[in-house]
């Protein structure tokens, strides 16, 4: 236990906690009492690690990017989560949670999704385990994300189009919670990031912590030391960042940089820079930083990247930023696009537009020549080709 991790009450400093409806009390009590023992169980670990290796394709490579390093003026290593099965880090978490659901005797899975990435990762593991799956998705997103919707259906999941509110991620999450309240007995809710009521943020961070576990070994092999000078990751809810930082949190020599989405700019109202402009409040069951009006109405976020387009952030990140353990930089749409093209042309890697926010952060700091930076490429850019093609046409 340390000051950067969750405490026994489910808090990260003044953030976190568990704000849940009465009908789910028993579910959370059960999960909270069992999750640590289940994760630490030898049989669970064996099954989890085997699937990460043989199904996901882990360990993901740690790649020294020579040409990118020359441009940045420091040593840049890329942690290649883009090479995972289904194309991003999200599968690490959905595998962990579906194994958890099985151990707890649940037979039906629900999940929320925005762009559909978490929905696809959940539908994938449900197909793998032969579990029933319903994915809640705002109607607006259903229309925008045709390919992911069809993938989920092909995988055997039911996609429920949510028509309340703005018909996007926040509304889909509300609806998934509502559905859970109606079926607390047999249903397990697989949350897609380090958000939601305790113990979800901690549970998801633990499943994603395989990222930093691998970085330590790989960097020692390649660089002769476990510790980089900097870790950089993009932050939507914050799960790939939590995984990247996890085993380094205590080690204060390792500086942590989080890139969030500025959208058109933090001082426009078209932004998703939650940590930069957010204030304290409760969203989806935990106390964190939120984009809200003075009377507590959620401000609809905007980012070019669907995966970063969330009005809250995981309580761990609200805490790390508030106490100064992590530095936060807000990256605009244009900066992210430029970084996507830069990586593509220097290294032959087309990154997800979310990951491109982390890449753009490489130009926001004065690094020294010998600095070792590990940056997590959270996903691949296939899903973002329409966005990138738009940019081409303008050029
Ligand atoms: C979903 C997603 C993100 C944002 O989620 P986090 O929980 O903040 O990691 C980032 N990158 C990719 C590729 C994603 O699919």
GROMACS .gro file of C-alpha atoms in nm, residues 79-372:
model
  294
   79UNK     CA    1   0.528   0.012  -2.592
   80UNK     CA    2   0.332  -0.152  -2.873
   81UNK     CA    3  -0.019  -0.216  -2.737
   82UNK     CA    4  -0.135  -0.155  -3.095
   83UNK     CA    5  -0.012  -0.504  -3.181
   84UNK     CA    6  -0.251  -0.678  -2.940
   85UNK     CA    7  -0.542  -0.887  -3.066
   86UNK     CA    8  -0.830  -0.647  -3.144
   87UNK     CA    9  -0.582  -0.363  -3.185
   88UNK     CA   10  -0.550  -0.195  -2.846
   89UNK     CA   11  -0.482  -0.236  -2.475
   90UNK     CA   12  -0.852  -0.282  -2.391
   91UNK     CA   13  -0.839  -0.660  -2.436
   92UNK     CA   14  -0.605  -0.696  -2.132
   93UNK     CA   15  -0.885  -0.571  -1.912
   94UNK     CA   16  -1.177  -0.753  -2.073
   95UNK     CA   17  -0.994  -1.086  -2.042
   96UNK     CA   18  -0.932  -1.019  -1.674
   97UNK     CA   19  -1.291  -0.918  -1.608
   98UNK     CA   20  -1.452  -1.206  -1.795
   99UNK     CA   21  -1.243  -1.450  -1.592
  100UNK     CA   22  -1.357  -1.262  -1.280
  101UNK     CA   23  -1.721  -1.291  -1.393
  102UNK     CA   24  -1.683  -1.665  -1.447
  103UNK     CA   25  -1.525  -1.716  -1.105
  104UNK     CA   26  -1.817  -1.529  -0.950
  105UNK     CA   27  -2.068  -1.754  -1.126
  106UNK     CA   28  -2.221  -1.487  -1.353
  107UNK     CA   29  -2.354  -1.596  -1.691
  108UNK     CA   30  -2.440  -1.271  -1.863
  109UNK     CA   31  -2.216  -0.974  -1.948
  110UNK     CA   32  -2.310  -0.612  -2.006
  111UNK     CA   33  -2.079  -0.329  -2.112
  112UNK     CA   34  -2.091   0.032  -2.227
  113UNK     CA   35  -1.903   0.163  -2.526
  114UNK     CA   36  -1.838   0.495  -2.699
  115UNK     CA   37  -1.642   0.442  -3.017
  116UNK     CA   38  -1.705   0.072  -2.988
  117UNK     CA   39  -1.349  -0.032  -2.901
  118UNK     CA   40  -1.438  -0.155  -2.553
  119UNK     CA   41  -1.758  -0.307  -2.693
  120UNK     CA   42  -1.560  -0.508  -2.948
  121UNK     CA   43  -1.305  -0.617  -2.685
  122UNK     CA   44  -1.591  -0.730  -2.458
  123UNK     CA   45  -1.785  -0.906  -2.736
  124UNK     CA   46  -1.460  -1.081  -2.829
  125UNK     CA   47  -1.400  -1.233  -2.486
  126UNK     CA   48  -1.770  -1.323  -2.456
  127UNK     CA   49  -1.742  -1.519  -2.781
  128UNK     CA   50  -1.425  -1.679  -2.645
  129UNK     CA   51  -1.598  -1.785  -2.324
  130UNK     CA   52  -1.942  -1.858  -2.467
  131UNK     CA   53  -2.112  -1.593  -2.254
  132UNK     CA   54  -2.420  -1.388  -2.336
  133UNK     CA   55  -2.331  -1.024  -2.410
  134UNK     CA   56  -2.521  -0.695  -2.437
  135UNK     CA   57  -2.336  -0.376  -2.525
  136UNK     CA   58  -2.493  -0.036  -2.453
  137UNK     CA   59  -2.406   0.232  -2.703
  138UNK     CA   60  -2.547   0.579  -2.765
  139UNK     CA   61  -2.755   0.598  -3.081
  140UNK     CA   62  -2.532   0.874  -3.219
  141UNK     CA   63  -2.228   0.648  -3.177
  142UNK     CA   64  -2.410   0.350  -3.329
  143UNK     CA   65  -2.452   0.557  -3.643
  144UNK     CA   66  -2.093   0.690  -3.638
  145UNK     CA   67  -1.922   0.357  -3.569
  146UNK     CA   68  -2.075   0.127  -3.828
  147UNK     CA   69  -1.781  -0.114  -3.852
  148UNK     CA   70  -1.746  -0.174  -3.477
  149UNK     CA   71  -2.122  -0.224  -3.442
  150UNK     CA   72  -2.111  -0.489  -3.714
  151UNK     CA   73  -1.808  -0.654  -3.553
  152UNK     CA   74  -1.991  -0.680  -3.219
  153UNK     CA   75  -2.293  -0.832  -3.394
  154UNK     CA   76  -2.076  -1.077  -3.585
  155UNK     CA   77  -1.918  -1.176  -3.253
  156UNK     CA   78  -2.265  -1.258  -3.124
  157UNK     CA   79  -2.329  -0.957  -2.900
  158UNK     CA   80  -2.652  -0.763  -2.879
  159UNK     CA   81  -2.591  -0.392  -2.941
  160UNK     CA   82  -2.846  -0.178  -2.757
  161UNK     CA   83  -2.883   0.171  -2.903
  162UNK     CA   84  -2.939   0.421  -2.620
  163UNK     CA   85  -3.167   0.712  -2.706
  164UNK     CA   86  -3.153   0.915  -2.383
  165UNK     CA   87  -2.955   1.239  -2.332
  166UNK     CA   88  -2.700   1.320  -2.600
  167UNK     CA   89  -2.705   0.955  -2.712
  168UNK     CA   90  -2.330   0.913  -2.653
  169UNK     CA   91  -2.096   0.740  -2.406
  170UNK     CA   92  -2.217   0.903  -2.084
  171UNK     CA   93  -2.576   0.803  -2.165
  172UNK     CA   94  -2.471   0.449  -2.262
  173UNK     CA   95  -2.296   0.417  -1.923
  174UNK     CA   96  -2.606   0.538  -1.739
  175UNK     CA   97  -2.818   0.286  -1.928
  176UNK     CA   98  -2.577  -0.003  -1.858
  177UNK     CA   99  -2.595   0.077  -1.484
  178UNK     CA  100  -2.974   0.089  -1.508
  179UNK     CA  101  -2.981  -0.252  -1.678
  180UNK     CA  102  -2.751  -0.390  -1.409
  181UNK     CA  103  -2.990  -0.263  -1.140
  182UNK     CA  104  -3.266  -0.464  -1.310
  183UNK     CA  105  -3.061  -0.786  -1.315
  184UNK     CA  106  -2.812  -0.772  -1.029
  185UNK     CA  107  -2.814  -1.148  -0.970
  186UNK     CA  108  -2.685  -1.305  -1.289
  187UNK     CA  109  -2.518  -1.011  -1.465
  188UNK     CA  110  -2.158  -0.886  -1.455
  189UNK     CA  111  -2.078  -0.537  -1.577
  190UNK     CA  112  -1.742  -0.513  -1.759
  191UNK     CA  113  -1.633  -0.149  -1.730
  192UNK     CA  114  -1.390  -0.030  -1.998
  193UNK     CA  115  -1.151   0.193  -1.805
  194UNK     CA  116  -1.023   0.283  -1.457
  195UNK     CA  117  -1.351   0.459  -1.383
  196UNK     CA  118  -1.669   0.376  -1.193
  197UNK     CA  119  -1.723   0.287  -0.827
  198UNK     CA  120  -1.457   0.109  -0.621
  199UNK     CA  121  -1.326  -0.157  -0.680
  200UNK     CA  122  -1.344  -0.110  -1.058
  201UNK     CA  123  -1.066   0.150  -1.093
  202UNK     CA  124  -0.828  -0.068  -0.891
  203UNK     CA  125  -0.935  -0.391  -1.058
  204UNK     CA  126  -0.891  -0.250  -1.410
  205UNK     CA  127  -0.555  -0.094  -1.315
  206UNK     CA  128  -0.435  -0.432  -1.193
  207UNK     CA  129  -0.536  -0.605  -1.516
  208UNK     CA  130  -0.364  -0.335  -1.723
  209UNK     CA  131  -0.056  -0.335  -1.499
  210UNK     CA  132   0.089  -0.611  -1.717
  211UNK     CA  133   0.203  -0.320  -1.939
  212UNK     CA  134   0.445  -0.175  -1.682
  213UNK     CA  135   0.543  -0.521  -1.561
  214UNK     CA  136   0.666  -0.594  -1.913
  215UNK     CA  137   0.826  -0.252  -1.961
  216UNK     CA  138   1.046  -0.311  -1.655
  217UNK     CA  139   1.183  -0.638  -1.792
  218UNK     CA  140   1.215  -0.518  -2.149
  219UNK     CA  141   1.387  -0.192  -2.062
  220UNK     CA  142   1.631  -0.372  -1.837
  221UNK     CA  143   1.720  -0.598  -2.128
  222UNK     CA  144   1.754  -0.323  -2.385
  223UNK     CA  145   1.877  -0.026  -2.183
  224UNK     CA  146   2.040  -0.193  -1.884
  225UNK     CA  147   1.799  -0.032  -1.638
  226UNK     CA  148   1.438  -0.085  -1.533
  227UNK     CA  149   1.353   0.280  -1.491
  228UNK     CA  150   1.298   0.522  -1.776
  229UNK     CA  151   1.323   0.894  -1.705
  230UNK     CA  152   0.973   0.950  -1.841
  231UNK     CA  153   0.660   0.749  -1.903
  232UNK     CA  154   0.404   0.898  -2.140
  233UNK     CA  155   0.048   0.782  -2.209
  234UNK     CA  156  -0.278   0.930  -2.331
  235UNK     CA  157  -0.569   0.957  -2.087
  236UNK     CA  158  -0.937   0.913  -2.160
  237UNK     CA  159  -1.066   0.729  -1.856
  238UNK     CA  160  -0.703   0.644  -1.793
  239UNK     CA  161  -0.661   0.266  -1.821
  240UNK     CA  162  -0.364   0.247  -2.056
  241UNK     CA  163  -0.194   0.520  -1.851
  242UNK     CA  164  -0.270   0.335  -1.527
  243UNK     CA  165  -0.121   0.018  -1.673
  244UNK     CA  166   0.186   0.203  -1.801
  245UNK     CA  167   0.250   0.375  -1.466
  246UNK     CA  168   0.137   0.103  -1.223
  247UNK     CA  169   0.466  -0.058  -1.118
  248UNK     CA  170   0.647   0.276  -1.129
  249UNK     CA  171   0.408   0.482  -0.916
  250UNK     CA  172   0.623   0.453  -0.605
  251UNK     CA  173   0.940   0.530  -0.791
  252UNK     CA  174   0.947   0.906  -0.799
  253UNK     CA  175   1.255   0.930  -1.021
  254UNK     CA  176   1.033   0.813  -1.302
  255UNK     CA  177   0.836   1.115  -1.423
  256UNK     CA  178   0.482   1.055  -1.541
  257UNK     CA  179   0.324   1.248  -1.827
  258UNK     CA  180  -0.044   1.224  -1.917
  259UNK     CA  181  -0.177   1.357  -2.246
  260UNK     CA  182  -0.543   1.448  -2.249
  261UNK     CA  183  -0.754   1.575  -2.538
  262UNK     CA  184  -0.779   1.952  -2.573
  263UNK     CA  185  -1.007   1.920  -2.876
  264UNK     CA  186  -1.012   2.262  -3.042
  265UNK     CA  187  -0.842   2.413  -2.734
  266UNK     CA  188  -0.889   2.415  -2.357
  267UNK     CA  189  -1.039   2.763  -2.361
  268UNK     CA  190  -1.297   2.682  -2.627
  269UNK     CA  191  -1.608   2.486  -2.531
  270UNK     CA  192  -1.502   2.213  -2.772
  271UNK     CA  193  -1.268   2.019  -2.547
  272UNK     CA  194  -1.229   1.700  -2.344
  273UNK     CA  195  -0.942   1.824  -2.124
  274UNK     CA  196  -1.104   1.699  -1.806
  275UNK     CA  197  -0.807   1.731  -1.573
  276UNK     CA  198  -0.708   2.075  -1.700
  277UNK     CA  199  -1.051   2.238  -1.678
  278UNK     CA  200  -1.244   1.995  -1.458
  279UNK     CA  201  -1.375   2.046  -1.104
  280UNK     CA  202  -1.457   1.796  -0.830
  281UNK     CA  203  -1.778   1.602  -0.851
  282UNK     CA  204  -1.931   1.256  -0.873
  283UNK     CA  205  -1.977   1.078  -1.206
  284UNK     CA  206  -2.064   0.714  -1.269
  285UNK     CA  207  -2.015   0.621  -0.908
  286UNK     CA  208  -1.687   0.786  -0.814
  287UNK     CA  209  -1.561   1.124  -0.699
  288UNK     CA  210  -1.327   1.270  -0.955
  289UNK     CA  211  -1.257   1.570  -1.178
  290UNK     CA  212  -1.540   1.645  -1.419
  291UNK     CA  213  -1.630   1.888  -1.690
  292UNK     CA  214  -1.936   2.049  -1.537
  293UNK     CA  215  -2.119   2.377  -1.512
  294UNK     CA  216  -2.134   2.568  -1.183
  295UNK     CA  217  -2.461   2.397  -1.097
  296UNK     CA  218  -2.324   2.051  -1.166
  297UNK     CA  219  -2.455   1.980  -1.517
  298UNK     CA  220  -2.213   1.771  -1.720
  299UNK     CA  221  -2.061   1.963  -2.011
  300UNK     CA  222  -2.062   1.754  -2.326
  301UNK     CA  223  -1.699   1.681  -2.414
  302UNK     CA  224  -1.549   1.709  -2.761
  303UNK     CA  225  -1.237   1.552  -2.911
  304UNK     CA  226  -1.141   1.427  -3.256
  305UNK     CA  227  -1.067   1.101  -3.077
  306UNK     CA  228  -1.370   0.901  -2.966
  307UNK     CA  229  -1.166   0.715  -2.704
  308UNK     CA  230  -1.069   1.035  -2.519
  309UNK     CA  231  -1.410   1.197  -2.548
  310UNK     CA  232  -1.527   1.148  -2.186
  311UNK     CA  233  -1.631   1.423  -1.938
  312UNK     CA  234  -1.461   1.250  -1.640
  313UNK     CA  235  -1.134   1.074  -1.567
  314UNK     CA  236  -1.036   0.784  -1.342
  315UNK     CA  237  -0.996   0.888  -0.974
  316UNK     CA  238  -0.636   0.766  -0.974
  317UNK     CA  239  -0.547   1.025  -1.237
  318UNK     CA  240  -0.741   1.305  -1.066
  319UNK     CA  241  -0.529   1.223  -0.761
  320UNK     CA  242  -0.191   1.189  -0.939
  321UNK     CA  243  -0.244   1.521  -1.116
  322UNK     CA  244  -0.373   1.707  -0.810
  323UNK     CA  245  -0.078   1.609  -0.591
  324UNK     CA  246   0.171   1.670  -0.870
  325UNK     CA  247   0.293   1.312  -0.916
  326UNK     CA  248   0.187   1.327  -1.283
  327UNK     CA  249   0.218   1.617  -1.525
  328UNK     CA  250  -0.077   1.672  -1.754
  329UNK     CA  251  -0.058   1.820  -2.100
  330UNK     CA  252  -0.361   1.898  -2.317
  331UNK     CA  253  -0.313   1.817  -2.686
  332UNK     CA  254  -0.531   1.968  -2.959
  333UNK     CA  255  -0.686   1.777  -3.248
  334UNK     CA  256  -0.436   1.936  -3.489
  335UNK     CA  257  -0.136   1.847  -3.274
  336UNK     CA  258  -0.256   1.487  -3.248
  337UNK     CA  259  -0.309   1.461  -3.623
  338UNK     CA  260   0.038   1.600  -3.691
  339UNK     CA  261   0.188   1.347  -3.447
  340UNK     CA  262   0.001   1.062  -3.618
  341UNK     CA  263   0.151   1.155  -3.953
  342UNK     CA  264   0.494   1.206  -3.798
  343UNK     CA  265   0.501   0.855  -3.650
  344UNK     CA  266   0.368   0.704  -3.971
  345UNK     CA  267   0.634   0.871  -4.187
  346UNK     CA  268   0.929   0.818  -3.952
  347UNK     CA  269   0.859   0.469  -3.820
  348UNK     CA  270   0.599   0.314  -4.050
  349UNK     CA  271   0.347   0.278  -3.767
  350UNK     CA  272  -0.006   0.417  -3.806
  351UNK     CA  273  -0.120   0.487  -3.448
  352UNK     CA  274  -0.471   0.527  -3.309
  353UNK     CA  275  -0.572   0.893  -3.287
  354UNK     CA  276  -0.589   0.851  -2.905
  355UNK     CA  277  -0.226   0.735  -2.893
  356UNK     CA  278  -0.131   1.027  -3.117
  357UNK     CA  279  -0.213   1.260  -2.827
  358UNK     CA  280   0.063   1.089  -2.627
  359UNK     CA  281   0.298   1.116  -2.926
  360UNK     CA  282   0.230   1.489  -2.957
  361UNK     CA  283   0.340   1.531  -2.594
  362UNK     CA  284   0.695   1.445  -2.709
  363UNK     CA  285   0.712   1.799  -2.849
  364UNK     CA  286   0.586   1.970  -2.534
  365UNK     CA  287   0.886   1.913  -2.307
  366UNK     CA  288   1.257   1.989  -2.317
  367UNK     CA  289   1.408   1.644  -2.302
  368UNK     CA  290   1.782   1.583  -2.270
  369UNK     CA  291   1.973   1.374  -2.520
  370UNK     CA  292   2.025   1.086  -2.277
  371UNK     CA  293   1.672   1.084  -2.140
  372UNK     CA  294   1.495   0.752  -2.180
   0.00000   0.00000   0.00000
